[in-house]
Short mmCIF file of C-alpha atoms in Angstrom, two decimals:
data_model
loop_
_atom_site.label_atom_id
_atom_site.label_comp_id
_atom_site.label_asym_id
_atom_site.label_seq_id
_atom_site.Cartn_x
_atom_site.Cartn_y
_atom_site.Cartn_z
CA MET A 1 110.45 94.74 94.04
CA PRO A 2 106.98 93.73 92.95
CA VAL A 3 104.24 96.27 93.29
CA LYS A 4 101.16 95.13 95.13
CA LYS A 5 98.67 96.26 92.53
CA LYS A 6 98.50 96.26 88.77
CA THR A 7 97.43 99.07 86.53
CA SER A 8 95.27 98.78 83.49
CA ALA A 9 96.68 98.85 79.98
CA LYS A 10 95.15 102.27 79.56
CA THR A 11 97.06 103.64 82.54
CA ALA A 12 100.25 102.06 81.33
CA SER A 13 100.04 103.66 77.91
CA THR A 14 99.20 107.03 79.39
CA HIS A 15 102.31 106.89 81.58
CA ALA A 16 104.71 105.72 78.88
CA TYR A 17 108.19 107.21 79.11
CA GLY A 18 111.07 107.56 76.73
CA LYS A 19 114.42 109.27 76.43
CA CYS A 20 115.33 112.76 75.37
CA SER A 21 118.49 114.18 73.89
CA TYR A 22 120.45 117.32 74.50
CA SER A 23 122.60 116.61 71.46
CA TYR A 24 122.17 119.66 69.24
CA GLY A 25 125.20 119.17 67.11
CA ALA A 26 128.68 117.70 66.98
CA SER A 27 130.20 120.43 69.13
CA PRO A 28 129.18 123.39 71.30
CA ALA A 29 130.03 125.73 68.43
CA SER A 30 127.12 124.27 66.47
CA TRP A 31 124.53 125.03 69.14
CA PRO A 32 123.59 128.53 67.87
CA GLN A 33 122.60 127.24 64.46
CA HIS A 34 120.03 125.07 66.20
CA GLY A 35 118.66 128.06 68.06
CA TYR A 36 119.87 126.59 71.36
CA ASP A 37 121.28 128.50 74.30
CA PRO A 38 122.25 126.14 77.15
CA ARG A 39 121.37 128.86 79.65
CA ASN A 40 117.72 128.47 78.70
CA GLU A 41 115.78 125.52 80.11
CA THR A 42 113.27 125.39 77.26
CA PRO A 43 114.27 123.00 74.47
CA PRO A 44 114.33 124.52 70.98
CA PRO A 45 111.24 124.28 68.77
CA LYS A 46 113.26 122.59 66.06
CA GLY A 47 116.07 120.07 66.11
CA PRO A 48 116.21 116.52 67.48
CA VAL A 49 113.01 114.62 67.99
CA PHE A 50 112.22 114.25 71.67
CA ASP A 51 110.46 111.15 72.94
CA PRO A 52 109.31 112.76 76.18
CA GLY A 53 107.98 111.06 79.24
CA ARG A 54 104.93 111.99 81.22
CA PHE A 55 104.10 113.24 84.63
CA GLY A 56 101.24 111.48 86.38
CA ARG A 57 99.45 111.07 89.69
CA MET A 58 100.27 108.77 92.57
CA PHE A 59 96.71 109.27 93.80
CA PRO A 60 94.69 109.63 90.60
CA ASN A 61 91.31 109.36 92.34
CA LEU A 62 91.85 112.20 94.81
CA PRO A 63 90.32 115.56 93.84
CA GLY A 64 92.57 118.55 93.44
CA LEU A 65 92.51 121.17 96.17
CA VAL A 66 90.98 124.48 95.08
CA VAL A 67 92.40 127.60 96.76
CA ASP A 68 92.38 131.16 95.48
CA ASP A 69 95.67 132.91 94.78
CA ALA A 70 95.23 135.53 97.49
CA ALA A 71 95.10 132.89 100.21
CA LEU A 72 98.14 131.14 98.76
CA ALA A 73 100.06 134.41 98.56
CA ALA A 74 99.25 135.17 102.21
CA LEU A 75 100.41 131.74 103.30
CA GLY A 76 103.54 131.90 101.14
CA ASP A 77 104.49 135.26 102.64
CA ALA A 78 104.16 133.79 106.14
CA MET A 79 106.55 130.92 105.33
CA ARG A 80 109.56 133.03 106.27
CA ASP A 81 112.56 132.07 108.38
CA PRO A 82 112.65 134.89 110.95
CA ALA A 83 116.35 134.45 111.75
CA GLY A 84 118.43 132.88 109.02
CA ALA A 85 121.51 132.50 111.23
CA ASP A 86 119.74 131.08 114.31
CA PRO A 87 121.62 127.82 115.06
CA THR A 88 118.62 126.33 116.85
CA ARG A 89 116.94 125.98 113.47
CA ASP A 90 119.83 123.99 112.01
CA ASN A 91 119.55 120.26 111.38
CA PRO A 92 122.85 118.72 112.54
CA GLY A 93 121.89 115.30 111.19
CA ILE A 94 121.96 116.54 107.59
CA PRO A 95 125.09 118.40 106.43
CA SER A 96 124.47 121.30 104.07
CA GLY A 97 125.81 119.53 100.98
CA PHE A 98 122.70 117.36 100.89
CA THR A 99 120.60 120.39 99.91
CA TYR A 100 122.51 120.69 96.66
CA LEU A 101 122.96 116.96 96.18
CA GLY A 102 119.16 116.89 96.22
CA GLN A 103 119.11 119.52 93.47
CA PHE A 104 121.62 117.51 91.44
CA ILE A 105 119.47 114.37 91.82
CA ASP A 106 116.36 116.32 90.83
CA HIS A 107 118.03 117.41 87.60
CA ASP A 108 118.88 113.76 86.90
CA ILE A 109 115.25 112.62 86.99
CA THR A 110 113.01 115.56 86.05
CA PHE A 111 112.92 118.47 83.63
CA ASP A 112 109.65 120.35 83.23
CA PRO A 113 110.45 123.55 81.26
CA THR A 114 106.88 124.81 81.16
CA ALA A 115 106.03 128.12 82.77
CA MET A 116 103.65 128.05 85.71
CA PRO A 117 100.22 127.73 84.09
CA GLU A 118 97.40 130.12 84.81
CA VAL A 119 94.81 127.37 84.69
CA LEU A 120 94.47 123.84 85.98
CA VAL A 121 96.46 121.38 83.87
CA ASP A 122 96.51 117.61 83.46
CA PRO A 123 99.93 116.36 84.63
CA GLN A 124 99.79 113.62 82.02
CA ALA A 125 99.90 116.31 79.35
CA VAL A 126 103.17 117.72 80.74
CA PHE A 127 106.38 116.38 79.25
CA ASN A 128 109.35 115.30 81.36
CA PHE A 129 112.39 116.12 79.21
CA ARG A 130 114.62 113.93 81.35
CA THR A 131 114.76 110.17 81.73
CA PRO A 132 112.89 109.32 84.97
CA LYS A 133 115.81 107.17 86.06
CA LEU A 134 118.73 107.52 88.41
CA ASP A 135 121.07 106.97 85.47
CA LEU A 136 123.24 110.14 85.55
CA ASP A 137 122.21 111.17 82.05
CA SER A 138 122.64 114.71 83.35
CA VAL A 139 126.39 113.91 83.50
CA TYR A 140 126.85 111.49 80.61
CA GLY A 141 124.47 113.19 78.20
CA THR A 142 123.58 110.83 75.40
CA GLY A 143 127.03 109.26 75.45
CA PRO A 144 130.36 109.71 73.67
CA SER A 145 129.05 108.74 70.24
CA THR A 146 126.43 111.50 70.01
CA GLN A 147 127.97 114.10 72.36
CA PRO A 148 131.72 113.61 71.88
CA TYR A 149 132.45 117.18 73.02
CA LEU A 150 131.63 116.11 76.60
CA TYR A 151 134.48 113.60 76.48
CA GLU A 152 138.25 113.59 76.28
CA PRO A 153 140.03 112.10 73.24
CA GLY A 154 139.52 108.37 73.33
CA ARG A 155 135.94 108.94 74.61
CA ARG A 156 136.43 107.09 77.87
CA LYS A 157 136.77 110.04 80.24
CA LEU A 158 134.61 113.13 80.72
CA ARG A 159 136.09 116.58 80.22
CA ALA A 160 136.51 119.19 82.95
CA GLY A 161 137.57 122.82 82.85
CA ALA A 162 140.12 125.06 84.56
CA THR A 163 139.76 127.92 87.02
CA GLN A 164 140.90 131.51 86.68
CA THR A 165 142.79 133.79 89.07
CA GLY A 166 141.20 134.14 92.48
CA GLN A 167 139.49 137.34 93.58
CA GLY A 168 139.66 136.97 97.35
CA ASP A 169 143.08 135.29 97.41
CA ALA A 170 145.07 135.90 94.24
CA SER A 171 147.90 133.66 95.50
CA ILE A 172 145.89 130.56 94.58
CA PRO A 173 147.04 129.76 91.05
CA ALA A 174 144.79 129.91 88.03
CA GLY A 175 144.33 126.91 85.79
CA MET A 176 143.37 124.39 88.46
CA PRO A 177 141.23 121.53 87.01
CA ASN A 178 138.29 122.34 89.24
CA ASP A 179 135.68 123.99 87.04
CA LEU A 180 133.25 122.67 84.49
CA LEU A 181 134.24 122.83 80.86
CA ARG A 182 132.92 126.13 79.45
CA LEU A 183 132.26 127.82 76.13
CA ASN A 184 132.05 131.62 76.49
CA GLY A 185 131.22 131.13 80.15
CA THR A 186 128.48 128.55 79.57
CA ALA A 187 129.07 125.10 81.02
CA VAL A 188 129.38 122.34 78.43
CA ILE A 189 127.65 119.56 80.38
CA GLY A 190 124.83 117.07 79.95
CA ASP A 191 122.33 119.28 81.81
CA PRO A 192 122.97 123.06 81.83
CA ARG A 193 120.83 123.46 84.95
CA ASN A 194 123.70 121.98 86.98
CA ASP A 195 125.44 125.32 86.52
CA GLU A 196 122.64 127.18 88.35
CA ASN A 197 124.73 127.75 91.46
CA LEU A 198 128.27 127.05 92.54
CA VAL A 199 127.62 124.13 94.91
CA VAL A 200 125.56 122.10 92.44
CA ALA A 201 128.15 122.88 89.74
CA GLN A 202 130.95 121.59 91.95
CA THR A 203 128.78 118.54 92.73
CA HIS A 204 128.44 117.87 89.00
CA LEU A 205 132.22 118.20 88.67
CA ALA A 206 132.69 115.68 91.49
CA PHE A 207 130.69 113.11 89.49
CA ILE A 208 132.78 113.83 86.39
CA LYS A 209 135.89 113.15 88.46
CA LEU A 210 134.27 110.07 90.00
CA HIS A 211 133.83 108.59 86.53
CA ASN A 212 137.37 109.45 85.47
CA LYS A 213 138.80 107.99 88.68
CA CYS A 214 136.79 104.82 88.08
CA VAL A 215 138.26 104.58 84.56
CA ASP A 216 141.76 104.83 86.07
CA LYS A 217 140.94 102.09 88.57
CA LEU A 218 139.62 99.73 85.91
CA GLU A 219 142.62 100.39 83.66
CA ALA A 220 144.98 99.64 86.53
CA GLU A 221 143.13 96.37 87.09
CA GLY A 222 143.60 95.42 83.43
CA PHE A 223 140.00 95.77 82.30
CA PRO A 224 139.73 95.47 78.48
CA GLN A 225 139.73 98.83 76.68
CA ALA A 226 136.81 97.83 74.45
CA GLY A 227 134.27 97.84 77.26
CA LEU A 228 136.00 100.23 79.64
CA PHE A 229 133.64 103.19 79.31
CA THR A 230 130.51 101.06 79.62
CA GLU A 231 131.81 99.28 82.71
CA ALA A 232 132.92 102.53 84.35
CA ARG A 233 129.55 104.15 83.71
CA LYS A 234 127.74 101.13 85.15
CA LEU A 235 129.88 101.11 88.28
CA VAL A 236 129.54 104.85 88.83
CA THR A 237 125.78 104.73 88.30
CA TRP A 238 125.26 101.79 90.64
CA HIS A 239 127.36 103.42 93.36
CA TYR A 240 125.35 106.60 92.89
CA GLN A 241 122.10 104.64 93.21
CA ARG A 242 123.30 102.93 96.38
CA MET A 243 124.35 106.30 97.81
CA VAL A 244 120.94 107.80 97.06
CA ILE A 245 119.22 105.03 99.02
CA ASP A 246 121.77 104.49 101.78
CA ASP A 247 122.78 108.07 102.53
CA PHE A 248 120.42 110.59 100.91
CA LEU A 249 117.12 108.85 101.63
CA GLY A 250 118.56 107.35 104.80
CA ARG A 251 118.98 110.81 106.27
CA LEU A 252 115.83 112.39 104.88
CA CYS A 253 113.13 109.73 105.32
CA ASP A 254 111.57 108.10 108.36
CA ALA A 255 113.71 104.99 108.89
CA ALA A 256 110.77 102.59 109.30
CA VAL A 257 109.01 103.87 106.19
CA LEU A 258 112.16 103.66 104.07
CA ALA A 259 112.95 100.14 105.29
CA ASP A 260 109.42 99.01 104.50
CA VAL A 261 109.56 100.36 100.95
CA VAL A 262 113.05 98.96 100.27
CA GLN A 263 112.24 95.52 101.64
CA ASN A 264 108.54 95.07 100.90
CA GLY A 265 107.96 97.20 97.82
CA ARG A 266 105.64 100.05 96.93
CA ARG A 267 102.04 100.39 98.03
CA PHE A 268 100.89 103.57 96.29
CA PHE A 269 103.26 104.40 93.40
CA ASP A 270 101.55 102.06 90.96
CA PHE A 271 102.55 101.69 87.31
CA ALA A 272 102.98 99.10 84.60
CA GLY A 273 106.18 99.06 82.57
CA GLU A 274 108.31 102.17 83.00
CA ALA A 275 107.60 104.57 85.82
CA PHE A 276 105.99 107.96 85.31
CA MET A 277 106.94 110.98 87.43
CA PRO A 278 104.29 111.56 90.12
CA VAL A 279 103.41 115.21 90.63
CA GLU A 280 102.77 114.57 94.32
CA PHE A 281 106.56 114.01 94.42
CA SER A 282 107.87 116.56 91.92
CA VAL A 283 105.55 119.46 92.77
CA ALA A 284 105.20 118.88 96.52
CA ALA A 285 107.13 116.23 98.48
CA TYR A 286 110.53 116.65 96.84
CA ARG A 287 110.43 120.41 97.28
CA PHE A 288 111.26 119.94 100.95
CA GLY A 289 114.79 120.93 99.96
CA HIS A 290 113.74 124.56 99.61
CA SER A 291 113.31 124.73 103.38
CA GLN A 292 116.86 123.42 103.92
CA VAL A 293 118.60 126.29 102.13
CA ARG A 294 120.89 128.44 104.28
CA ASN A 295 121.35 132.16 103.64
CA ALA A 296 125.15 131.79 103.81
CA TYR A 297 127.77 129.04 103.97
CA ASN A 298 131.26 128.27 105.23
CA TYR A 299 132.51 127.53 101.74
CA ASN A 300 136.30 127.25 101.95
CA ARG A 301 139.27 128.82 103.74
CA VAL A 302 138.82 132.08 101.82
CA PHE A 303 135.06 132.49 101.97
CA ASN A 304 133.77 131.53 105.40
CA PHE A 305 132.19 133.01 108.49
CA GLY A 306 135.47 133.35 110.37
CA SER A 307 137.01 135.47 107.61
CA GLN A 308 133.95 137.73 107.52
CA ARG A 309 133.53 136.73 103.87
CA PRO A 310 130.77 134.12 103.98
CA ALA A 311 129.53 132.57 100.79
CA THR A 312 126.09 134.13 100.57
CA LEU A 313 123.37 132.75 98.35
CA ALA A 314 123.88 135.72 96.02
CA LEU A 315 127.56 134.83 95.58
CA LEU A 316 126.84 131.14 95.02
CA PHE A 317 124.57 132.15 92.15
CA ARG A 318 126.93 134.81 90.82
CA PHE A 319 129.67 132.38 89.82
CA SER A 320 127.53 130.32 87.45
CA GLY A 321 126.68 130.34 83.79
CA VAL A 322 122.92 130.00 84.25
CA SER A 323 122.17 132.35 87.13
CA GLY A 324 125.29 134.52 87.09
CA SER A 325 125.40 138.29 87.03
CA GLY A 326 126.14 138.33 83.31
CA ASN A 327 129.68 139.58 83.90
CA THR A 328 131.85 137.06 82.05
CA ALA A 329 134.77 138.03 84.30
CA ASP A 330 132.97 136.06 87.03
CA ILE A 331 133.34 132.83 85.08
CA PRO A 332 135.18 130.46 84.75
CA VAL A 333 135.15 129.85 88.48
CA PRO A 334 137.97 131.65 90.31
CA SER A 335 140.45 129.34 92.01
CA ASP A 336 139.57 130.69 95.44
CA TRP A 337 135.98 129.54 94.88
CA ILE A 338 136.89 125.84 94.61
CA ILE A 339 134.79 124.03 97.19
CA ASP A 340 136.09 122.54 100.43
CA TRP A 341 133.93 119.43 100.74
CA ARG A 342 134.72 119.06 104.47
CA ARG A 343 132.46 122.05 105.08
CA PHE A 344 129.51 120.39 103.28
CA TYR A 345 129.71 116.71 104.28
CA ASP A 346 130.81 114.88 107.43
CA LEU A 347 134.00 113.47 105.97
CA PRO A 348 136.01 111.16 108.24
CA GLY A 349 139.14 112.82 109.59
CA GLY A 350 138.21 116.09 107.94
CA GLY A 351 138.97 118.20 110.98
CA VAL A 352 136.10 120.53 110.07
CA THR A 353 132.49 120.47 111.24
CA PRO A 354 130.28 120.95 108.19
CA ASP A 355 127.44 123.43 108.07
CA ALA A 356 124.06 121.85 108.66
CA THR A 357 121.00 122.28 106.52
CA ARG A 358 118.10 124.23 107.98
CA LYS A 359 115.20 122.26 109.46
CA ILE A 360 112.64 120.67 107.16
CA ASP A 361 109.71 122.90 108.05
CA PRO A 362 107.53 125.61 106.50
CA LEU A 363 110.07 128.41 107.08
CA LEU A 364 112.20 129.42 104.07
CA ALA A 365 115.20 131.73 103.93
CA ALA A 366 114.31 135.37 103.29
CA GLU A 367 116.32 135.33 100.04
CA LEU A 368 113.88 132.78 98.58
CA HIS A 369 110.99 135.20 99.04
CA GLY A 370 112.50 137.55 96.48
CA LEU A 371 114.12 135.56 93.70
CA PRO A 372 116.50 137.40 91.34
CA ASN A 373 115.45 138.67 87.94
CA GLY A 374 111.86 139.23 89.05
CA GLY A 375 111.29 135.63 90.04
CA GLY A 376 109.02 136.57 92.93
CA SER A 377 108.37 134.47 96.02
CA LEU A 378 109.45 130.83 95.78
CA PRO A 379 107.04 129.59 98.47
CA THR A 380 104.10 131.35 96.83
CA ARG A 381 105.07 129.97 93.43
CA ASN A 382 105.30 126.45 94.87
CA LEU A 383 101.87 126.72 96.48
CA MET A 384 100.28 128.07 93.29
CA ARG A 385 101.91 125.44 91.11
CA GLY A 386 100.52 122.71 93.35
CA VAL A 387 96.98 124.05 92.92
CA ARG A 388 97.44 124.49 89.15
CA MET A 389 98.61 120.87 88.88
CA GLY A 390 95.56 119.65 90.79
CA LEU A 391 97.38 118.25 93.81
CA PRO A 392 95.16 116.86 96.58
CA SER A 393 95.19 118.26 100.08
CA GLY A 394 97.66 116.85 102.56
CA GLN A 395 94.77 115.45 104.61
CA ALA A 396 93.43 113.58 101.58
CA ALA A 397 96.84 112.07 100.83
CA ALA A 398 97.25 110.96 104.45
CA ALA A 399 93.78 109.38 104.48
CA ALA A 400 94.53 107.58 101.20
CA MET A 401 97.55 106.04 102.95
CA GLN A 402 95.33 105.09 105.90
CA LEU A 403 97.23 107.45 108.18
CA THR A 404 95.76 109.87 110.69
CA PRO A 405 95.99 113.38 109.20
CA LEU A 406 97.45 116.28 111.18
CA THR A 407 94.83 118.21 113.09
CA PRO A 408 94.16 121.93 112.56
CA GLN A 409 95.74 122.47 115.99
CA GLU A 410 98.95 120.74 114.88
CA LEU A 411 98.99 122.61 111.58
CA GLY A 412 98.20 125.93 113.23
CA GLY A 413 101.35 126.24 115.32
CA GLY A 414 103.62 129.24 114.78
CA PRO A 415 103.00 132.47 112.82
CA ASP A 416 102.82 130.56 109.53
CA GLY A 417 100.25 128.15 110.94
CA GLN A 418 98.16 131.03 112.24
CA VAL A 419 97.98 132.43 108.72
CA LEU A 420 97.05 128.98 107.41
CA ILE A 421 94.11 128.82 109.81
CA ALA A 422 93.10 132.42 109.08
CA GLN A 423 92.93 131.57 105.38
CA GLY A 424 90.59 128.65 106.09
CA LEU A 425 93.15 125.98 105.14
CA GLY A 426 93.41 124.14 108.44
CA SER A 427 91.33 121.16 107.29
CA ASN A 428 92.20 121.26 103.59
CA THR A 429 95.87 122.14 103.39
CA PRO A 430 98.07 122.49 100.28
CA LEU A 431 100.14 119.32 100.01
CA TRP A 432 103.57 120.99 99.92
CA TYR A 433 102.89 123.03 103.07
CA TYR A 434 101.29 120.03 104.78
CA LEU A 435 104.36 117.84 104.22
CA LEU A 436 106.71 120.52 105.58
CA LYS A 437 104.51 120.96 108.65
CA GLU A 438 104.27 117.20 109.05
CA ALA A 439 108.08 117.02 109.20
CA GLN A 440 108.09 119.76 111.82
CA VAL A 441 105.35 118.19 113.97
CA GLN A 442 106.32 114.52 113.69
CA GLN A 443 110.12 114.74 113.35
CA ASN A 444 111.09 118.13 114.80
CA GLY A 445 112.16 119.09 111.29
CA ASP A 446 114.98 116.54 111.31
CA ARG A 447 113.49 114.45 108.48
CA LEU A 448 110.27 113.97 106.56
CA GLY A 449 107.13 112.72 108.29
CA GLN A 450 105.08 109.66 107.41
CA VAL A 451 103.31 110.91 104.27
CA GLY A 452 106.32 112.80 102.94
CA SER A 453 108.67 109.87 103.59
CA ARG A 454 106.32 107.44 101.85
CA ILE A 455 105.92 109.59 98.73
CA VAL A 456 109.66 110.25 98.41
CA ALA A 457 110.80 106.70 99.19
CA GLU A 458 108.26 105.04 96.89
CA THR A 459 109.13 107.38 94.03
CA PHE A 460 112.86 106.70 94.21
CA ILE A 461 112.47 102.95 94.68
CA GLY A 462 109.89 102.90 91.89
CA LEU A 463 112.27 104.66 89.51
CA LEU A 464 114.96 102.09 90.28
CA ASP A 465 112.58 99.15 90.01
CA SER A 466 111.35 100.28 86.60
CA ASP A 467 114.88 100.70 85.21
CA ALA A 468 116.12 97.45 83.68
CA LEU A 469 119.73 98.66 84.07
CA SER A 470 119.56 99.63 87.75
CA PHE A 471 121.41 97.62 90.37
CA ARG A 472 118.07 96.60 91.94
CA ARG A 473 117.06 94.96 88.66
CA GLN A 474 120.43 93.57 87.57
CA ASN A 475 122.21 92.80 90.82
CA PRO A 476 120.21 93.44 94.03
CA LEU A 477 123.13 92.13 96.09
CA PHE A 478 125.58 94.60 94.55
CA GLU A 479 128.26 95.69 97.01
CA PRO A 480 130.11 98.99 96.45
CA SER A 481 133.83 98.84 95.67
CA LEU A 482 134.77 102.46 94.89
CA PHE A 483 136.60 103.28 98.08
CA LYS A 484 139.92 105.08 98.41
CA PRO A 485 142.66 102.52 99.05
CA GLY A 486 143.25 102.28 102.77
CA ALA A 487 140.16 104.35 103.62
CA THR A 488 137.59 103.00 106.04
CA PRO A 489 133.99 103.09 104.77
CA THR A 490 131.97 105.60 106.75
CA ALA A 491 129.19 103.11 107.59
CA ALA A 492 129.08 99.33 107.45
CA GLY A 493 126.90 98.06 104.61
CA ARG A 494 126.16 101.55 103.30
CA TYR A 495 127.66 103.73 100.59
CA THR A 496 127.73 107.42 101.38
CA MET A 497 128.50 110.70 99.68
CA ALA A 498 131.52 110.91 101.98
CA ASP A 499 132.77 107.57 100.58
CA LEU A 500 132.27 108.85 97.04
CA LEU A 501 134.16 112.10 97.64
CA THR A 502 136.94 110.29 99.49
CA PHE A 503 137.41 107.99 96.48
CA VAL A 504 137.62 111.01 94.15
CA ASP A 505 140.31 112.29 96.56
CA GLU A 506 139.95 116.03 95.93
CA ILE A 507 138.43 117.01 99.25
CA ASN A 508 139.98 120.46 99.62
CA PRO A 509 142.14 121.36 96.60
CA ILE A 510 143.17 124.83 97.83
CA GLY A 511 144.22 123.64 101.30
CA ASP A 512 143.64 125.04 104.77
#
């Protein structure tokens, strides 16, 4: 889609992007000699040459909001879900899997390994060590030629790992092909961050299996072996891109705003050439997902509310190579921790009602106010990072879009809003908090409001429009074809995460 304005050559060069590589050797065994530990997010000081991208500003002419840390800490502390199990704060229109699908998508398009700065920084000086494209490089890495250890012999299919004996139900056999490939407990995948928690790790595995299933389909149809991998990757990526627009954004954004951006193009995310990553998106708008996190989940038939063994956030982090307890007995994933996707997405004929996400609002689960390993308060960190990155106030962003900003009365509702007003932030509100409150006021927390929807929708559509290999650039009329034989698509003219998982056909491997 054409953008309505053009940037200068100077802006274009400042926002230039490139690719990065996680290829530190021919095999995982060679990683240590490069000084690389996949459990660390920071790339090594030596090794491959990175051609990093840049972060930038969607609203470069808006001044950054200045707020002292004490006020931000007070507001962050007030952003607390008072009752994590209260069903009235659930969002039945968004099943809980979308929280972690959002995390998976985030890892596909952004990677900023820098620590939170103590001083104001220029976003254009911050590297994005991830292609700003919805191209699944987090799954495919740099491809079978440079990262052959991610692939099976023949280099057409991606490798997966096997589970170990269950801990809650030892009758479920070990060795099921439902874990990521691991080396000494560490996942051998294109982006190690996708082993941060169990749901995002199982999501990554689902995309590995999606690719492999697509290879099988093409082989059965007689597609030439020479181009099989390339065609399978293209099909998987295009289906993923359609799903992100049709299902992910379709549930999370205001329908009118999303339709306008998809059909008429961007108004504010302005770039020439390849897209940069706007900090209004990465540091504020896209962090709406933090408010959706539940404190516990119905995970599968072993770990669920009815069995009195719910999958708490602590347990979801325990069985991972990045955030795990450090006890290697916890990983590989036990067989009784294989996910039941019916409990995370509204799968047709699933017979199970999935958990819902929490509302999109300024109230975060108590567990996120005390992150493990001394991580501190997530809401306070988010607020401080926004100020350090020079984000404008929510009111300024709304005015720049020619929208009527929320009033102090609208922002001041609830205990969190009262603290906002008491800290003098009712007329100049941190962007992240503003967008969460906007969703609460305008959409009852069911989806993003006008400003949040516009920032998120324009960023995603902009990333697709700047990618010469995306379906929007190569085949705007592309129609999905990866459906399970005999299955009915969940929605006419749309491709959903439920369609994707149904095609993979491993909905609940351990059974009821």
